[in-house]
CSV table of C-alpha atoms and ligand atoms in Angstrom, one decimal:
chain,number,residue,atom,x,y,z
A,1,MET,CA,0.0,0.0,0.0
A,2,SER,CA,1.4,3.4,-0.9
A,3,ASP,CA,2.4,5.5,2.1
A,4,ASP,CA,0.4,8.5,1.2
A,5,PHE,CA,-3.0,6.8,1.5
A,6,GLU,CA,-4.9,8.7,4.1
A,7,PRO,CA,-8.0,6.8,5.1
A,8,LYS,CA,-11.3,8.5,5.7
A,9,ILE,CA,-12.7,7.4,9.1
A,10,VAL,CA,-16.1,8.1,10.5
A,11,ALA,CA,-16.1,8.2,14.3
A,12,PHE,CA,-19.2,8.0,16.4
A,13,LEU,CA,-18.4,9.3,19.8
A,14,CYS,CA,-20.7,9.2,22.8
A,15,ASN,CA,-21.3,12.7,24.2
A,16,TRP,CA,-20.5,11.9,27.8
A,17,CYS,CA,-17.3,9.9,27.7
A,18,SER,CA,-15.5,9.5,24.4
A,19,TYR,CA,-16.3,12.9,23.0
A,20,ALA,CA,-15.1,14.4,26.3
A,21,GLY,CA,-12.1,12.0,26.1
A,22,ALA,CA,-11.3,13.3,22.6
A,23,ASP,CA,-11.7,16.8,23.9
A,24,LEU,CA,-9.2,16.1,26.7
A,25,ALA,CA,-6.8,14.6,24.1
A,26,GLY,CA,-7.1,17.9,22.2
A,27,THR,CA,-6.7,20.3,25.1
A,28,SER,CA,-3.8,18.2,26.4
A,29,ARG,CA,-2.2,18.4,23.0
A,30,PHE,CA,-1.9,14.7,22.5
A,31,GLN,CA,-1.1,14.2,18.8
A,32,TYR,CA,-3.3,11.7,16.9
A,33,PRO,CA,-3.8,11.2,13.1
A,34,PRO,CA,-6.2,13.7,11.6
A,35,ASN,CA,-8.1,11.1,9.7
A,36,ILE,CA,-11.2,10.9,11.8
A,37,ARG,CA,-14.4,12.7,11.2
A,38,VAL,CA,-16.3,12.9,14.4
A,39,ILE,CA,-20.0,12.6,14.7
A,40,ARG,CA,-21.2,13.2,18.3
A,41,VAL,CA,-24.1,11.0,19.5
A,42,MET,CA,-25.7,11.1,22.9
A,43,CYS,CA,-24.9,7.5,23.7
A,44,SER,CA,-23.2,4.6,21.9
A,45,GLY,CA,-26.6,2.9,22.2
A,46,ARG,CA,-27.8,5.4,19.7
A,47,VAL,CA,-25.5,3.9,17.1
A,48,ASN,CA,-27.3,1.6,14.8
A,49,PRO,CA,-25.0,-1.1,13.5
A,50,MET,CA,-26.3,-0.2,10.0
A,51,PHE,CA,-24.4,3.1,10.3
A,52,VAL,CA,-21.4,1.0,9.7
A,53,SER,CA,-22.5,-0.5,6.4
A,54,ARG,CA,-24.0,2.8,5.4
A,55,ALA,CA,-20.7,4.6,6.0
A,56,LEU,CA,-18.8,2.0,4.0
A,57,VAL,CA,-21.3,2.3,1.2
A,58,GLU,CA,-21.0,6.0,1.2
A,59,GLY,CA,-17.2,5.9,0.9
A,60,ALA,CA,-15.7,5.7,4.4
A,61,ASP,CA,-12.6,3.5,4.8
A,62,GLY,CA,-13.2,2.8,8.4
A,63,VAL,CA,-15.8,3.3,11.2
A,64,LEU,CA,-14.9,3.8,14.8
A,65,ILE,CA,-17.5,3.7,17.5
A,66,SER,CA,-16.6,4.8,21.0
A,67,GLY,CA,-18.6,5.0,24.2
A,68,CYS,CA,-18.4,4.9,27.9
A,69,HIS,CA,-17.0,1.8,29.6
A,70,PRO,CA,-19.7,-0.8,30.4
A,71,GLY,CA,-21.3,0.1,33.6
A,72,GLU,CA,-20.6,3.8,33.2
A,73,CYS,CA,-23.1,4.6,30.5
A,74,HIS,CA,-25.1,7.7,31.4
A,75,TYR,CA,-28.3,6.0,30.3
A,76,GLU,CA,-27.3,2.9,32.4
A,77,LYS,CA,-27.1,0.2,29.8
A,78,GLY,CA,-27.0,1.9,26.4
A,79,ASN,CA,-23.6,0.5,25.6
A,80,ILE,CA,-24.5,-2.9,26.9
A,81,ILE,CA,-27.4,-3.1,24.6
A,82,ALA,CA,-25.3,-1.8,21.7
A,83,LYS,CA,-22.3,-4.0,22.1
A,84,ARG,CA,-24.3,-7.1,21.3
A,85,ARG,CA,-25.3,-5.5,18.0
A,86,PHE,CA,-21.7,-4.5,17.3
A,87,GLU,CA,-20.5,-8.0,18.0
A,88,LEU,CA,-23.1,-9.3,15.6
A,89,MET,CA,-22.2,-6.7,12.9
A,90,HIS,CA,-18.5,-7.6,13.3
A,91,GLU,CA,-19.1,-11.3,12.9
A,92,LEU,CA,-21.3,-10.6,9.9
A,93,LEU,CA,-18.7,-8.5,8.2
A,94,ASP,CA,-16.1,-11.1,8.9
A,95,PHE,CA,-18.3,-13.9,7.5
A,96,MET,CA,-18.9,-12.0,4.3
A,97,GLY,CA,-15.2,-11.3,3.9
A,98,LEU,CA,-15.8,-7.6,4.2
A,99,ASP,CA,-12.7,-6.6,6.1
A,100,PRO,CA,-14.0,-6.6,9.7
A,101,GLY,CA,-10.8,-4.6,10.6
A,102,ARG,CA,-12.5,-1.5,9.2
A,103,PHE,CA,-15.0,-1.5,12.0
A,104,GLN,CA,-13.8,-0.9,15.6
A,105,VAL,CA,-15.5,-0.3,18.9
A,106,SER,CA,-13.7,1.0,21.9
A,107,TRP,CA,-14.6,2.2,25.4
A,108,VAL,CA,-13.0,5.5,26.3
A,109,SER,CA,-13.9,7.5,29.4
A,110,ALA,CA,-13.8,11.3,29.7
A,111,SER,CA,-10.5,11.1,31.6
A,112,GLU,CA,-8.8,8.8,29.0
A,113,GLY,CA,-7.3,11.3,26.6
A,114,VAL,CA,-4.3,9.0,26.2
A,115,LYS,CA,-6.4,6.0,25.5
A,116,PHE,CA,-8.3,8.0,22.8
A,117,GLN,CA,-5.0,9.0,21.2
A,118,ASP,CA,-3.9,5.4,21.3
A,119,VAL,CA,-7.2,4.0,19.9
A,120,VAL,CA,-7.2,6.4,17.0
A,121,THR,CA,-3.6,5.8,16.1
A,122,ARG,CA,-4.0,2.1,16.2
A,123,PHE,CA,-7.1,2.1,14.2
A,124,VAL,CA,-5.8,4.4,11.6
A,125,ASP,CA,-2.7,2.2,11.2
A,126,GLN,CA,-5.0,-0.8,10.9
A,127,VAL,CA,-7.1,0.8,8.2
A,128,LYS,CA,-4.0,2.0,6.3
A,129,GLU,CA,-2.9,-1.6,6.3
A,130,LEU,CA,-6.1,-2.7,4.7
A,131,GLY,CA,-5.9,0.1,2.1
A,132,PRO,CA,-8.8,2.0,0.5
A,133,ALA,CA,-12.2,0.4,1.0
A,134,ASP,CA,-13.5,-0.5,-2.5
A,135,LYS,CA,-15.7,-3.5,-2.0
A,136,ILE,CA,-19.0,-1.9,-1.4
A,137,ASN,CA,-18.0,1.8,-1.8
A,138,ARG,CA,-20.6,3.4,-4.0
A,139,GLY,CA,-17.9,5.6,-5.4
A,140,ASP,CA,-19.5,9.0,-4.5
A,141,GLU,CA,-17.2,11.5,-2.8
A,142,LEU,CA,-17.7,11.5,1.0
B,1,MET,CA,-56.8,-42.8,11.5
B,2,SER,CA,-54.0,-41.2,9.4
B,3,ASN,CA,-52.5,-37.9,10.4
B,4,VAL,CA,-54.2,-36.2,7.4
B,5,ASP,CA,-57.7,-37.5,8.4
B,6,LYS,CA,-57.0,-36.4,12.0
B,7,MET,CA,-55.9,-33.0,10.7
B,8,ARG,CA,-59.2,-32.6,8.8
B,9,GLU,CA,-61.2,-33.7,11.8
B,10,GLU,CA,-59.5,-31.2,14.1
B,11,ALA,CA,-59.7,-28.4,11.5
B,12,LYS,CA,-63.5,-29.0,11.2
B,13,LYS,CA,-63.8,-28.6,15.0
B,14,LEU,CA,-61.8,-25.5,14.9
B,15,VAL,CA,-63.3,-23.8,11.9
B,16,SER,CA,-66.5,-22.9,13.8
B,17,GLU,CA,-64.6,-21.2,16.7
B,18,CYS,CA,-61.8,-19.6,14.7
B,19,ARG,CA,-61.6,-16.6,12.4
B,20,PHE,CA,-60.3,-19.0,9.8
B,21,VAL,CA,-58.2,-22.1,9.6
B,22,VAL,CA,-55.4,-22.0,7.2
B,23,GLY,CA,-54.1,-25.2,5.7
B,24,TYR,CA,-52.8,-26.6,2.4
B,25,GLU,CA,-54.8,-27.6,-0.6
B,26,ARG,CA,-53.6,-29.1,-3.9
B,27,GLY,CA,-52.3,-26.4,-6.1
B,28,THR,CA,-53.2,-25.9,-9.8
B,29,PHE,CA,-49.6,-26.2,-10.8
B,30,ASN,CA,-48.8,-29.9,-10.8
B,31,HIS,CA,-47.6,-31.3,-7.5
B,32,LEU,CA,-47.1,-28.2,-5.3
B,33,ASP,CA,-49.6,-27.4,-2.6
B,34,ARG,CA,-50.8,-23.9,-1.8
B,35,ALA,CA,-52.5,-22.2,1.1
B,36,LEU,CA,-56.2,-22.4,1.6
B,37,ILE,CA,-58.0,-20.2,4.1
B,38,ALA,CA,-60.9,-22.4,5.3
B,39,LYS,CA,-64.0,-20.8,6.8
B,40,THR,CA,-66.4,-23.7,6.4
B,41,PRO,CA,-66.2,-27.5,7.0
B,42,GLU,CA,-66.5,-27.9,3.2
B,43,ASP,CA,-63.3,-25.9,2.7
B,44,VAL,CA,-61.6,-28.1,5.2
B,45,ASP,CA,-62.4,-31.2,3.1
B,46,LYS,CA,-59.9,-29.9,0.6
B,47,PHE,CA,-57.0,-29.9,3.1
B,48,VAL,CA,-54.0,-32.1,2.2
B,49,PHE,CA,-50.6,-32.6,3.8
B,50,GLY,CA,-47.4,-34.0,2.5
B,51,PRO,CA,-43.9,-33.3,1.4
B,52,THR,CA,-45.2,-30.6,-1.0
B,53,SER,CA,-46.9,-28.7,1.8
B,54,ILE,CA,-44.1,-26.2,1.8
B,55,PRO,CA,-45.2,-22.6,2.6
B,56,ASN,CA,-45.0,-21.5,6.1
B,57,LEU,CA,-48.6,-20.6,6.9
B,58,THR,CA,-47.9,-18.7,10.0
B,59,LEU,CA,-47.4,-15.7,7.7
B,60,TYR,CA,-51.2,-15.6,7.2
B,61,ALA,CA,-51.7,-15.3,10.9
B,62,VAL,CA,-49.1,-12.6,11.3
B,63,THR,CA,-50.5,-10.5,8.5
B,64,ASP,CA,-53.9,-10.8,9.9
B,65,PHE,CA,-52.8,-9.8,13.4
B,66,ARG,CA,-50.9,-6.9,12.0
B,67,ARG,CA,-53.6,-5.7,9.6
B,68,PRO,CA,-54.9,-2.2,10.4
B,69,LEU,CA,-58.6,-2.3,11.2
B,70,LYS,CA,-61.1,-0.8,8.7
B,71,ARG,CA,-63.1,2.2,9.8
B,72,GLY,CA,-65.7,1.0,12.2
B,73,GLU,CA,-64.3,-2.6,12.4
B,74,SER,CA,-63.9,-4.0,15.9
B,75,PRO,CA,-61.1,-6.4,16.6
B,76,ASP,CA,-62.0,-10.1,16.2
B,77,ALA,CA,-61.3,-11.9,19.4
B,78,ARG,CA,-61.5,-15.3,17.9
B,79,PRO,CA,-58.2,-17.3,17.4
B,80,ILE,CA,-56.7,-18.3,14.1
B,81,GLY,CA,-56.2,-22.0,13.3
B,82,ILE,CA,-53.0,-22.9,11.5
B,83,VAL,CA,-51.7,-26.2,10.1
B,84,CYS,CA,-48.1,-26.2,11.2
B,85,LYS,CA,-45.0,-28.3,10.4
B,86,GLY,CA,-42.4,-28.3,13.2
B,87,CYS,CA,-40.5,-25.4,11.7
B,88,ASP,CA,-43.8,-23.4,11.4
B,89,ALA,CA,-44.6,-24.2,15.0
B,90,LYS,CA,-41.3,-22.8,16.0
B,91,THR,CA,-42.2,-19.6,14.2
B,92,ILE,CA,-45.3,-19.3,16.4
B,93,VAL,CA,-43.1,-19.6,19.5
B,94,GLU,CA,-40.9,-16.9,18.2
B,95,LEU,CA,-43.9,-14.7,17.4
B,96,VAL,CA,-45.3,-15.2,20.9
B,97,ARG,CA,-41.9,-14.3,22.4
B,98,GLU,CA,-42.0,-11.1,20.4
B,99,HIS,CA,-45.5,-10.3,21.5
B,100,ILE,CA,-47.0,-10.3,18.1
B,101,HIS,CA,-49.8,-12.4,19.4
B,102,ALA,CA,-50.6,-14.4,22.5
B,103,ARG,CA,-50.2,-18.2,22.4
B,104,ASP,CA,-53.9,-18.7,22.9
B,105,GLN,CA,-54.7,-16.5,19.9
B,106,VAL,CA,-53.6,-19.3,17.6
B,107,LYS,CA,-54.7,-22.9,17.4
B,108,ILE,CA,-51.9,-25.0,16.1
B,109,ILE,CA,-52.6,-28.2,14.3
B,110,GLY,CA,-49.1,-29.6,14.6
B,111,MET,CA,-48.3,-32.0,11.8
B,112,PRO,CA,-45.4,-34.5,12.2
B,113,CYS,CA,-43.4,-34.2,9.1
B,114,LYS,CA,-40.7,-36.2,7.4
B,115,GLY,CA,-39.2,-33.3,5.5
B,116,THR,CA,-40.4,-31.3,2.5
B,117,ILE,CA,-39.0,-31.3,-1.0
B,118,ASP,CA,-36.9,-28.4,-2.3
B,119,PRO,CA,-38.8,-27.3,-5.4
B,120,LYS,CA,-35.6,-25.9,-7.0
B,121,LYS,CA,-33.8,-29.3,-6.6
B,122,PHE,CA,-36.9,-30.9,-8.0
B,123,ALA,CA,-37.0,-28.7,-11.1
B,124,MET,CA,-33.3,-29.4,-11.7
B,125,LEU,CA,-33.9,-33.1,-11.8
B,126,TYR,CA,-37.3,-33.2,-13.5
B,127,GLY,CA,-37.3,-30.0,-15.5
B,128,GLU,CA,-39.5,-27.0,-15.1
B,129,ASP,CA,-42.0,-28.6,-17.4
B,130,ASN,CA,-42.5,-31.9,-15.7
B,131,ASP,CA,-45.9,-33.5,-15.3
B,132,VAL,CA,-45.3,-35.1,-11.9
B,133,LYS,CA,-48.7,-35.2,-10.2
B,134,GLN,CA,-47.9,-36.1,-6.7
B,135,ILE,CA,-45.0,-36.5,-4.3
B,136,THR,CA,-45.5,-38.5,-1.1
B,137,TRP,CA,-43.6,-39.9,1.8
B,138,GLY,CA,-42.6,-43.5,1.3
B,139,PRO,CA,-41.1,-45.9,3.8
B,140,ASP,CA,-37.6,-44.5,3.1
B,141,GLY,CA,-37.7,-41.1,1.5
B,142,PHE,CA,-39.9,-39.5,-1.1
B,143,LEU,CA,-42.0,-41.2,-3.8
B,144,VAL,CA,-42.5,-39.3,-7.0
B,145,ASP,CA,-45.7,-40.5,-8.5
B,146,GLY,CA,-45.1,-43.7,-6.6
B,147,GLN,CA,-41.5,-44.2,-7.9
B,148,ALA,CA,-38.2,-43.6,-6.2
B,149,PRO,CA,-36.9,-40.1,-7.0
B,150,LYS,CA,-34.1,-39.5,-9.5
B,151,GLY,CA,-32.0,-37.9,-6.8
B,152,ASP,CA,-31.9,-36.0,-3.5
B,153,LEU,CA,-34.9,-33.8,-3.1
B,154,LEU,CA,-34.9,-33.0,0.6
B,155,ALA,CA,-35.0,-29.2,1.4
B,156,GLY,CA,-31.8,-28.0,3.0
B,157,LYS,CA,-33.5,-26.8,6.1
B,158,CYS,CA,-34.8,-30.2,6.9
B,159,LEU,CA,-31.3,-31.6,7.4
B,160,HIS,CA,-31.0,-29.2,10.3
B,161,CYS,CA,-34.5,-29.9,11.7
B,162,LYS,CA,-34.9,-30.9,15.4
B,163,VAL,CA,-38.6,-30.6,15.4
B,164,ARG,CA,-40.1,-33.1,12.9
B,165,ASN,CA,-42.6,-33.6,15.6
B,166,PRO,CA,-43.8,-30.1,16.4
B,167,SER,CA,-42.6,-28.8,19.8
B,168,VAL,CA,-45.9,-27.0,20.4
B,169,THR,CA,-49.3,-28.1,19.2
B,170,ASP,CA,-53.0,-27.9,20.3
B,171,VAL,CA,-53.9,-31.3,18.8
B,172,ASP,CA,-52.9,-34.6,20.5
B,173,GLY,CA,-52.9,-38.0,19.0
B,174,MET,CA,-50.9,-37.5,15.8
B,175,GLU,CA,-48.8,-40.4,14.8
B,176,GLN,CA,-45.2,-39.4,15.5
B,177,VAL,CA,-42.4,-39.7,13.1
B,178,ASP,CA,-38.7,-40.7,13.7
B,179,GLN,CA,-36.4,-37.8,14.4
B,180,PRO,CA,-33.0,-38.3,12.8
B,181,GLU,CA,-29.9,-36.6,14.2
B,182,ALA,CA,-30.0,-32.9,13.1
B,183,ALA,CA,-27.1,-31.4,11.3
B,184,GLY,CA,-25.3,-28.6,13.2
B,185,PHE,CA,-23.3,-25.7,11.9
B,186,GLU,CA,-20.9,-27.7,9.8
B,187,GLY,CA,-21.9,-26.0,6.6
B,188,ILE,CA,-21.3,-22.6,8.1
B,189,GLU,CA,-18.0,-23.7,9.6
B,190,SER,CA,-16.7,-25.0,6.3
B,191,PHE,CA,-17.6,-21.7,4.7
B,192,GLU,CA,-15.9,-19.8,7.5
B,193,ALA,CA,-12.8,-21.9,6.8
B,194,MET,CA,-12.5,-20.4,3.4
B,195,ASP,CA,-10.2,-17.5,2.6
B,196,PRO,CA,-11.8,-14.1,3.4
B,197,GLU,CA,-11.3,-12.9,-0.2
B,198,ASP,CA,-13.0,-16.0,-1.5
B,199,ARG,CA,-15.9,-15.5,0.8
B,200,TRP,CA,-16.3,-12.0,-0.4
B,201,ARG,CA,-16.1,-13.1,-4.1
B,202,PHE,CA,-18.8,-15.6,-3.3
B,203,PHE,CA,-21.1,-13.0,-1.7
B,204,GLU,CA,-20.2,-10.4,-4.3
B,205,GLY,CA,-21.5,-12.8,-7.0
B,206,GLN,CA,-24.6,-13.6,-5.0
B,207,PHE,CA,-25.5,-10.1,-4.0
B,208,SER,CA,-24.9,-8.8,-7.5
B,209,LYS,CA,-27.7,-11.1,-8.7
B,210,CYS,CA,-30.2,-9.7,-6.3
B,211,ILE,CA,-33.0,-7.8,-8.0
B,212,ARG,CA,-34.4,-6.4,-4.8
B,213,CYS,CA,-37.8,-7.7,-5.3
B,214,TYR,CA,-38.1,-8.2,-1.6
B,215,ALA,CA,-39.8,-11.5,-2.0
B,216,CYS,CA,-37.5,-12.8,0.8
B,217,ARG,CA,-38.8,-10.2,3.2
B,218,ASN,CA,-42.4,-10.5,2.2
B,219,ALA,CA,-42.4,-14.3,2.6
B,220,CYS,CA,-40.6,-14.2,6.0
B,221,PRO,CA,-43.1,-14.6,8.8
B,222,LEU,CA,-40.7,-12.7,11.1
B,223,CYS,CA,-40.3,-9.7,8.8
B,224,TYR,CA,-43.5,-8.2,10.1
B,225,CYS,CA,-42.6,-4.5,10.6
B,226,HIS,CA,-45.3,-2.1,9.5
B,227,GLN,CA,-42.6,-0.1,7.9
B,228,CYS,CA,-39.5,-1.9,6.9
B,229,SER,CA,-36.4,0.3,7.2
B,230,ILE,CA,-35.6,-0.5,3.5
B,231,ASP,CA,-38.9,1.3,2.6
B,232,ILE,CA,-38.3,4.4,4.7
B,233,GLN,CA,-38.1,7.6,2.6
B,234,LYS,CA,-38.2,10.2,5.3
B,235,PRO,CA,-36.2,11.7,6.9
B,236,PHE,CA,-33.7,9.9,4.7
B,237,ASN,CA,-33.3,6.7,2.7
B,238,TRP,CA,-31.2,4.1,4.4
B,239,THR,CA,-30.2,3.0,1.0
B,240,GLN,CA,-30.9,3.7,-2.7
B,241,LYS,CA,-33.4,1.7,-4.7
B,242,PHE,CA,-31.1,0.7,-7.4
B,243,THR,CA,-29.8,-2.8,-7.6
B,244,GLU,CA,-26.1,-2.3,-7.4
B,245,LEU,CA,-23.7,-4.2,-5.3
B,246,PRO,CA,-23.2,-1.7,-2.5
B,247,ASP,CA,-26.9,-1.2,-2.0
B,248,ASN,CA,-27.7,-4.9,-2.3
B,249,THR,CA,-25.0,-5.7,0.3
B,250,PHE,CA,-26.5,-3.1,2.6
B,251,TYR,CA,-29.9,-4.7,2.2
B,252,HIS,CA,-28.7,-8.2,3.0
B,253,THR,CA,-26.5,-7.1,5.9
B,254,MET,CA,-29.5,-5.3,7.3
B,255,ARG,CA,-31.8,-8.2,6.9
B,256,ALA,CA,-29.4,-10.7,8.4
B,257,LEU,CA,-28.9,-8.4,11.4
B,258,HIS,CA,-32.6,-7.8,12.0
B,259,LEU,CA,-33.2,-11.5,11.9
B,260,ALA,CA,-30.3,-12.4,14.1
B,261,GLY,CA,-31.4,-14.8,16.8
B,262,ARG,CA,-35.0,-14.7,15.4
B,263,CYS,CA,-34.8,-16.6,12.2
B,264,VAL,CA,-36.3,-20.0,12.7
B,265,ASP,CA,-34.8,-21.4,9.5
B,266,CYS,CA,-38.2,-22.1,7.9
B,267,GLY,CA,-36.4,-21.7,4.6
B,268,GLU,CA,-39.1,-19.5,3.0
B,269,CYS,CA,-36.8,-16.6,2.0
B,270,GLU,CA,-34.5,-18.9,0.1
B,271,ARG,CA,-37.3,-20.8,-1.5
B,272,VAL,CA,-39.0,-17.7,-2.9
B,273,CYS,CA,-35.9,-16.0,-4.1
B,274,PRO,CA,-36.1,-15.8,-7.9
B,275,MET,CA,-32.4,-15.4,-8.2
B,276,ASP,CA,-31.4,-18.4,-6.1
B,277,ILE,CA,-29.5,-16.5,-3.5
B,278,PRO,CA,-28.5,-18.7,-0.6
B,279,LEU,CA,-30.1,-16.5,2.1
B,280,ARG,CA,-30.0,-19.3,4.7
B,281,LEU,CA,-26.3,-19.0,4.8
B,282,LEU,CA,-26.3,-15.5,6.2
B,283,ASN,CA,-29.1,-16.3,8.6
B,284,GLY,CA,-27.4,-19.5,9.6
B,285,LYS,CA,-24.3,-17.6,10.5
B,286,MET,CA,-26.3,-15.3,12.7
B,287,ALA,CA,-28.0,-18.2,14.3
B,288,LYS,CA,-24.5,-19.7,15.0
B,289,VAL,CA,-23.3,-16.5,16.6
B,290,ALA,CA,-26.5,-16.3,18.7
B,291,TYR,CA,-26.0,-19.8,19.9
B,292,GLU,CA,-22.3,-19.8,20.5
B,293,ASN,CA,-21.7,-16.4,21.8
B,294,PHE,CA,-25.0,-15.6,23.5
B,295,ASN,CA,-26.5,-19.0,24.1
B,296,ILE,CA,-29.8,-18.0,22.5
B,297,GLU,CA,-31.8,-20.1,20.0
B,298,SER,CA,-34.8,-19.0,18.1
B,299,GLY,CA,-38.2,-20.6,18.7
B,300,GLU,CA,-37.2,-22.3,21.9
B,301,ASP,CA,-38.5,-20.6,25.0
B,302,PRO,CA,-41.1,-17.8,24.7
B,303,ASP,CA,-40.3,-16.5,28.2
B,304,ARG,CA,-36.6,-15.6,27.5
B,305,PRO,CA,-35.9,-12.3,25.9
B,306,SER,CA,-34.7,-12.6,22.3
B,307,LEU,CA,-31.2,-11.8,21.3
B,308,LEU,CA,-31.9,-8.3,20.2
B,309,GLY,CA,-34.6,-7.7,22.8
B,310,GLY,CA,-32.3,-8.3,25.7
B,311,CYS,CA,-28.8,-7.5,26.9
B,312,ASP,CA,-26.4,-8.9,29.4
B,313,PRO,CA,-23.3,-7.1,30.9
B,314,ASN,CA,-21.5,-10.4,30.8
B,315,ASP,CA,-21.7,-10.8,27.0
B,316,LYS,CA,-18.5,-11.7,25.3
B,317,GLU,CA,-16.4,-8.8,23.9
B,318,CYS,CA,-14.5,-10.3,21.1
B,319,PHE,CA,-13.1,-7.3,19.3
B,320,ILE,CA,-13.7,-4.3,21.4
B,321,TRP,CA,-10.7,-2.2,22.5
C,1,SF4,S1,-37.6,-28.3,8.8
C,1,SF4,FE1,-38.5,-30.0,9.9
C,1,SF4,S2,-40.6,-29.6,10.3
C,1,SF4,FE2,-39.9,-28.1,8.7
C,1,SF4,S3,-40.4,-29.1,6.8
C,1,SF4,FE3,-38.3,-29.8,7.3
C,1,SF4,S4,-38.5,-31.7,8.4
C,1,SF4,FE4,-40.5,-30.7,8.4
C,2,SF4,S1,-35.9,-12.6,-3.0
C,2,SF4,FE1,-33.8,-12.8,-3.8
C,2,SF4,S2,-33.7,-11.3,-5.5
C,2,SF4,FE2,-35.5,-10.8,-4.3
C,2,SF4,S3,-34.7,-9.2,-2.8
C,2,SF4,FE3,-34.6,-11.3,-1.8
C,2,SF4,S4,-32.5,-12.0,-2.3
C,2,SF4,FE4,-33.0,-10.3,-3.7
C,3,SF4,S1,-35.2,-15.4,7.4
C,3,SF4,FE1,-36.0,-17.0,6.0
C,3,SF4,S2,-35.6,-18.9,7.0
C,3,SF4,FE2,-35.5,-17.3,8.6
C,3,SF4,S3,-37.6,-17.1,9.4
C,3,SF4,FE3,-37.4,-15.6,7.7
C,3,SF4,S4,-38.2,-16.7,5.9
C,3,SF4,FE4,-37.8,-18.2,7.5
C,4,FES,S1,-23.8,7.6,27.5
C,4,FES,FE1,-21.8,7.0,26.8
C,4,FES,S2,-22.2,5.0,26.0
C,4,FES,FE2,-24.2,5.5,26.8
């Protein structure tokens, strides 16, 4: 893969933890790759797993979903409900041979700026390894 | 008394107290049976049952329960009678679990079943234009107009069936059939063992064929939403209407996910698909994940929450950072 491939990554961050974690990473000046486009959602439980396939169809190279740690969701169990769906989605992508590595979920709390930096860096590397997503990309510009 | 006579007798009893009893009658097209909605004992006389009684009739109950009432119409409190094979009875259990109707709103005439034919396999062996009149169960396997068949005709789902004798029924005294050892997830596992790129090439080929007629959705008794997300136009379309690979893949991913842990493997979707897309493969994978990771099986216990209707903090996390 050529070195100048910069993946487009859609990141759904939960308002209460991961978005705040990303904010902390920013104010603390932790460097992380600028490939992510953040969409703030109120809870990771709001994220429909179909957002993942929709993003891939619309031209994303990777999708990151991040929420509070299980047990810390501000709506009690939004992330616990959601993680079952994410596991299913991941298994399904894997089964269809659709690069499951393009889809990642992580739990990042508001105080984990370092973890956020680490997750984004790792994920961007992982997607760079896979190259541009062209299997179900509709080809429109994102 | 044979099971078929018993079925007619019971259906005649039910027809007076039910809204209708839905069963099978001989179709006009050669050997295949079709649904018959019986409202009188005379209708019931036309009921048949055999290896060509393929459609999952629970669909008729679901659509009736989900039908919006006409202006001035009051809800009919009478139950619906349904002739069910084992896999169809499992559908009822799943529908009860999902609160589509209560268990006592349907009367199940559970028919022991030795497996149905796969019409597509049949057409391959005998041609689309065959004049076979009747297929029956013989002592070992099917009999095609009384003769041994030219090859394997058994529907794929029947190899996996654990409920040849329905697990729920409202009719006692049917003569039971032998229950052979059911196949597990071997087919799914051998597919999983393939190279990921080969798996995608396979699905790419299959999904490209899809014409998005939505027959699979319409035939599925568990695809009962008033408004399917694939039809939603406002506030936005989940996916475009054209039949290109990305959108078709989106549709099939969505359908597999929405049926995860719910699909009872009645095989209707795959049977009705005009493009011969192996839909049971995707649904089978989801059933495998439901069983292995979450210990949930469809159509088993109506009192346990379904896979997507429940959650558990102790669920496995296989890929989450
Ligand atoms: S799956 Fe079982 S109950 Fe259903 S048709 Fe096949 S053998 Fe009969
Ligand atoms: S029935 Fe077959 S062709 Fe029609 S939408 Fe379903 S998979 Fe596609
Ligand atoms: S997805 Fe197919 S096999 Fe499963 S319940 Fe629906 S029609 Fe039956
Ligand atoms: S509020 Fe953060 S995951 Fe629910």
